[in-house]
Amino acid sequence: MRSIICELLNIKYPIVQGGMIWCSGWELAAAVSNAGGLGVIGSGSMYPDILRSEIQKCKAATDKPFAVNVPLLYPDLEAHIAIIIEEKVPIVITSAGNPATYTARFKEAGLTVIHVVANVKFAQKAESAGVDAIVAEGFEAGGHNGREETTTLCLIPLIKQHVQIPIIAAGGIGSGAAMAAVLCLGADGVQMGSRFAATHESSAHLNFKEEIVRAGDGETALTLKEITPVRLLKNAFYQQVQLAYENGADKNQLTALLGRGRAKKGMFEGDLIEGELEIGQVSAQINGIMRARDVVEETMAECLMVLQKTNRAYNFD
Ligand code: NDP
């Protein structure tokens, strides 16, 4: 299966691995790219020297295209941008900020630019800023998320009506069947995060990977909208946040409760009690820790099978 996204990114399958803090280093990115998808280094949790080393290791491990995800609210943003350009990373995925500020600079340096959005307004803004494609991420997604709570099922057709550039659907996509569904809605490809967080190549702590596999439905929530909305597992830390809300905590109190480095504590150090465990709703469907290559191949095979089966199941005459 090839799509406009495959042409744009020079990849075999229209599957992009989400750039996830503490989960997606060079090993995961290279494995996904080598399997025919687009591997993505999540730079949000990396100091600049670490990012440079991860990019260099990724280049040594794959001759296929890969990307770096850059949250535009990252404290050392300028240093990250300079490294991405110097190291000639072919594709950048920007998120959590205004695409107008950096897109021209990346484009001048010859990069393909993708921006992550969660509503129509920002999709249009990204298109006006000159990005090559957008990731449209619905409410189901893990980690940072839109305030509007628009689900992927509603978001993709809405955005499709308003922009001309290719759309990569994200949020709630952990299987080939879900991929088939969003392609039917008008997406040109998919981005999957949670499914890749629970792979052998993910840099997440084993405790977190096993917790993703254990989690059932209804075990994630989108919270902390006053600071930065984030979807995470409802662990003991989440219960502390809920209690703070019940006691009428304001933004400052919530910020103090969150503190610093919660995501690292949970996802990288494996503290399932005090850490922040960012993951999507699709964690309920993840039943095992797999190799990234197998995730890509299984997803593609299932997607094609579902599309063919659906075609056969209905009489369109
Ligand atoms: P915190 O402020 O709680 O902690 C900062 C964390 O980031 C620390 O663990 C620190 O590592 C690490 N870090 C890496 N580079 C820097 C730097 N230049 N300055 C300070 N800290 C750095 O932030 P979060 O952990 O919540 O988020 C970190 C980043 O990840 C942010 O840029 C945020 O926007 C992004 N993020 C993106 C998400 C997404 O869904 N795309 C989800 C959540 C966060 P150390 O402990 O080793 O010092």
Tab-separated table of C-alpha atoms in Angstrom, residues 76-286:
chain	number	residue	atom	x	y	z
A	76	ASP	CA	16.404	24.672	24.717
A	77	LEU	CA	14.465	24.875	21.463
A	78	GLU	CA	17.049	26.911	19.547
A	79	ALA	CA	19.779	24.379	20.337
A	80	HIS	CA	17.566	21.508	19.155
A	81	ILE	CA	16.683	23.275	15.918
A	82	ALA	CA	20.354	23.978	15.182
A	83	ILE	CA	21.315	20.325	15.796
A	84	ILE	CA	18.485	18.975	13.614
A	85	ILE	CA	19.591	21.209	10.744
A	86	GLU	CA	23.339	20.564	11.229
A	87	GLU	CA	22.827	16.798	11.370
A	88	LYS	CA	20.736	16.964	8.168
A	89	VAL	CA	17.740	15.158	9.626
A	90	PRO	CA	15.375	14.876	6.630
A	91	ILE	CA	12.033	15.361	8.400
A	92	VAL	CA	10.923	17.336	11.461
A	93	ILE	CA	7.608	16.972	13.285
A	94	THR	CA	6.758	20.039	15.354
A	95	SER	CA	4.124	20.070	18.082
A	96	ALA	CA	2.788	22.114	20.992
A	97	GLY	CA	3.388	25.587	19.535
A	98	ASN	CA	2.904	27.956	16.628
A	99	PRO	CA	4.042	26.463	13.275
A	100	ALA	CA	4.407	29.964	11.771
A	101	THR	CA	7.502	30.648	13.878
A	102	TYR	CA	9.820	27.861	12.669
A	103	THR	CA	8.464	26.268	9.496
A	104	ALA	CA	10.158	28.682	7.054
A	105	ARG	CA	13.518	28.116	8.735
A	106	PHE	CA	13.245	24.345	8.475
A	107	LYS	CA	12.033	24.555	4.882
A	108	GLU	CA	14.930	26.832	3.916
A	109	ALA	CA	17.273	24.189	5.340
A	110	GLY	CA	15.617	21.595	3.088
A	111	LEU	CA	13.599	19.661	5.676
A	112	THR	CA	10.133	18.250	5.212
A	113	VAL	CA	7.957	19.739	7.960
A	114	ILE	CA	4.962	18.124	9.627
A	115	HIS	CA	2.999	19.804	12.417
A	116	VAL	CA	0.720	18.176	14.992
A	117	VAL	CA	-2.753	19.709	15.458
A	118	ALA	CA	-5.914	18.833	17.364
A	119	ASN	CA	-8.428	21.196	15.738
A	120	VAL	CA	-9.388	22.833	12.436
A	121	LYS	CA	-8.044	26.279	13.347
A	122	PHE	CA	-4.510	25.020	13.921
A	123	ALA	CA	-4.695	22.761	10.861
A	124	GLN	CA	-5.400	25.849	8.750
A	125	LYS	CA	-2.658	27.780	10.535
A	126	ALA	CA	-0.188	24.978	9.825
A	127	GLU	CA	-1.178	24.898	6.162
A	128	SER	CA	-0.762	28.698	5.902
A	129	ALA	CA	2.654	28.389	7.572
A	130	GLY	CA	3.727	26.141	4.678
A	131	VAL	CA	4.042	22.761	6.398
A	132	ASP	CA	4.065	19.723	4.099
A	133	ALA	CA	1.573	17.637	6.080
A	134	ILE	CA	-0.197	17.584	9.402
A	135	VAL	CA	-0.684	14.997	12.090
A	136	ALA	CA	-4.311	15.372	13.228
A	137	GLU	CA	-4.442	13.968	16.745
A	138	GLY	CA	-7.710	13.105	18.456
A	139	PHE	CA	-8.792	12.985	22.095
A	140	GLU	CA	-7.849	9.316	22.455
A	141	ALA	CA	-4.124	10.047	22.137
A	142	GLY	CA	-1.634	9.736	24.981
A	143	GLY	CA	0.602	12.518	26.290
A	144	HIS	CA	-0.015	16.134	25.388
A	145	ASN	CA	-3.401	16.580	23.815
A	146	GLY	CA	-5.906	19.172	22.613
A	147	ARG	CA	-8.231	20.965	25.014
A	148	GLU	CA	-11.233	20.522	22.714
A	149	GLU	CA	-11.576	16.782	23.321
A	150	THR	CA	-12.444	16.136	19.659
A	151	THR	CA	-12.203	12.431	18.920
A	152	THR	CA	-10.266	11.129	15.927
A	153	LEU	CA	-13.521	9.948	14.323
A	154	CYS	CA	-14.806	13.535	14.253
A	155	LEU	CA	-11.483	15.326	13.776
A	156	ILE	CA	-10.270	13.698	10.542
A	157	PRO	CA	-13.335	14.419	8.359
A	158	LEU	CA	-13.558	17.940	9.813
A	159	ILE	CA	-9.959	18.752	9.002
A	160	LYS	CA	-10.266	17.071	5.606
A	161	GLN	CA	-12.965	19.613	4.729
A	162	HIS	CA	-10.703	22.540	5.540
A	163	VAL	CA	-7.160	21.762	4.377
A	164	GLN	CA	-5.598	20.487	1.149
A	165	ILE	CA	-2.291	19.120	2.513
A	166	PRO	CA	-1.899	15.419	3.455
A	167	ILE	CA	-3.308	14.302	6.807
A	168	ILE	CA	-1.747	11.727	9.114
A	169	ALA	CA	-4.374	10.542	11.617
A	170	ALA	CA	-3.380	9.938	15.238
A	171	GLY	CA	-5.148	9.096	18.472
A	172	GLY	CA	-6.710	5.704	19.116
A	173	ILE	CA	-4.835	3.928	16.335
A	174	GLY	CA	-3.220	0.726	17.543
A	175	SER	CA	-4.313	-1.800	14.944
A	176	GLY	CA	-4.722	-2.315	11.222
A	177	ALA	CA	-8.503	-2.118	11.620
A	178	ALA	CA	-8.204	1.353	13.170
A	179	MET	CA	-5.810	2.311	10.390
A	180	ALA	CA	-8.341	1.161	7.782
A	181	ALA	CA	-11.031	3.216	9.539
A	182	VAL	CA	-9.107	6.490	9.405
A	183	LEU	CA	-8.051	5.898	5.790
A	184	CYS	CA	-11.780	5.583	5.022
A	185	LEU	CA	-12.324	8.915	6.796
A	186	GLY	CA	-9.866	10.602	4.445
A	187	ALA	CA	-6.521	10.305	6.209
A	188	ASP	CA	-3.450	9.645	4.051
A	189	GLY	CA	-1.533	7.781	6.747
A	190	VAL	CA	-1.422	7.106	10.476
A	191	GLN	CA	0.723	7.946	13.459
A	192	MET	CA	0.846	5.394	16.272
A	193	GLY	CA	2.429	6.159	19.626
A	194	SER	CA	1.193	3.890	22.408
A	195	ARG	CA	1.604	0.723	20.379
A	196	PHE	CA	5.275	1.552	19.817
A	197	ALA	CA	5.812	2.592	23.454
A	198	ALA	CA	5.244	-1.069	24.334
A	199	THR	CA	7.851	-2.488	21.962
A	200	HIS	CA	11.202	-4.042	22.852
A	201	GLU	CA	13.029	-1.155	21.152
A	202	SER	CA	11.172	1.537	23.128
A	203	SER	CA	13.390	3.220	25.720
A	204	ALA	CA	10.548	3.187	28.281
A	205	HIS	CA	11.138	1.289	31.543
A	206	LEU	CA	9.951	-2.335	31.488
A	207	ASN	CA	7.559	-1.571	34.388
A	208	PHE	CA	5.808	1.012	32.203
A	209	LYS	CA	5.647	-1.312	29.188
A	210	GLU	CA	4.119	-4.049	31.350
A	211	GLU	CA	1.637	-1.566	32.802
A	212	ILE	CA	0.548	-0.601	29.265
A	213	VAL	CA	-0.066	-4.279	28.527
A	214	ARG	CA	-1.986	-4.717	31.806
A	215	ALA	CA	-4.195	-1.624	31.376
A	216	GLY	CA	-7.808	-2.208	30.380
A	217	ASP	CA	-10.507	0.075	29.090
A	218	GLY	CA	-11.316	3.197	31.060
A	219	GLU	CA	-7.891	3.260	32.687
A	220	THR	CA	-6.626	6.514	31.127
A	221	ALA	CA	-7.842	10.092	31.511
A	222	LEU	CA	-7.091	13.499	30.039
A	223	THR	CA	-6.202	15.788	32.903
A	224	LEU	CA	-4.254	18.894	34.011
A	225	LYS	CA	-5.863	21.072	31.331
A	226	GLU	CA	-4.957	24.179	33.336
A	227	ILE	CA	-1.254	23.434	32.786
A	228	THR	CA	-0.853	21.308	29.641
A	229	PRO	CA	-3.588	18.747	28.936
A	230	VAL	CA	-2.140	15.261	29.161
A	231	ARG	CA	-3.596	11.757	28.845
A	232	LEU	CA	-2.141	9.295	31.322
A	233	LEU	CA	-2.874	6.121	33.221
A	234	LYS	CA	-5.036	6.570	36.330
A	235	ASN	CA	-2.347	5.572	38.799
A	236	ALA	CA	-1.747	6.822	42.364
A	237	PHE	CA	-0.261	10.110	41.085
A	238	TYR	CA	-3.387	10.692	38.987
A	239	GLN	CA	-5.536	10.053	42.098
A	240	GLN	CA	-3.537	12.781	43.903
A	241	VAL	CA	-4.373	15.156	41.053
A	242	GLN	CA	-8.062	14.208	41.283
A	243	LEU	CA	-8.050	14.852	45.028
A	244	ALA	CA	-6.451	18.245	44.420
A	245	TYR	CA	-9.253	19.106	41.961
A	246	GLU	CA	-11.882	18.003	44.497
A	247	ASN	CA	-10.238	20.318	47.049
A	248	GLY	CA	-10.456	23.223	44.595
A	249	ALA	CA	-6.744	23.441	43.714
A	250	ASP	CA	-5.811	26.363	41.443
A	251	LYS	CA	-3.265	26.357	38.619
A	252	ASN	CA	-0.346	27.171	40.937
A	253	GLN	CA	-1.238	24.356	43.318
A	254	LEU	CA	-1.576	21.898	40.440
A	255	THR	CA	1.793	23.013	39.041
A	256	ALA	CA	3.372	22.510	42.472
A	257	LEU	CA	1.807	19.050	42.778
A	258	LEU	CA	3.094	18.058	39.319
A	259	GLY	CA	6.597	19.255	40.192
A	260	ARG	CA	9.450	18.481	37.841
A	261	GLY	CA	10.394	15.282	36.065
A	262	ARG	CA	7.191	13.259	36.778
A	263	ALA	CA	7.152	11.870	33.265
A	264	LYS	CA	10.760	10.704	33.560
A	265	LYS	CA	10.013	9.132	36.951
A	266	GLY	CA	7.095	7.136	35.578
A	267	MET	CA	7.976	6.250	32.018
A	268	PHE	CA	11.786	6.051	32.184
A	269	GLU	CA	12.507	5.117	35.792
A	270	GLY	CA	9.463	2.861	36.137
A	271	ASP	CA	7.886	4.392	39.242
A	272	LEU	CA	4.266	3.370	38.697
A	273	ILE	CA	3.057	5.083	41.893
A	274	GLU	CA	4.565	8.589	41.838
A	275	GLY	CA	5.360	8.907	38.146
A	276	GLU	CA	3.311	10.297	35.249
A	277	LEU	CA	2.430	7.443	32.860
A	278	GLU	CA	1.488	9.058	29.562
A	279	ILE	CA	-0.350	6.692	27.230
A	280	GLY	CA	-3.376	6.631	24.929
A	281	GLN	CA	-6.771	4.965	25.285
A	282	VAL	CA	-5.571	2.323	22.860
A	283	SER	CA	-3.428	0.863	25.662
A	284	ALA	CA	-6.542	-1.202	26.489
A	285	GLN	CA	-6.005	-3.103	23.212
A	286	ILE	CA	-2.289	-3.742	23.665
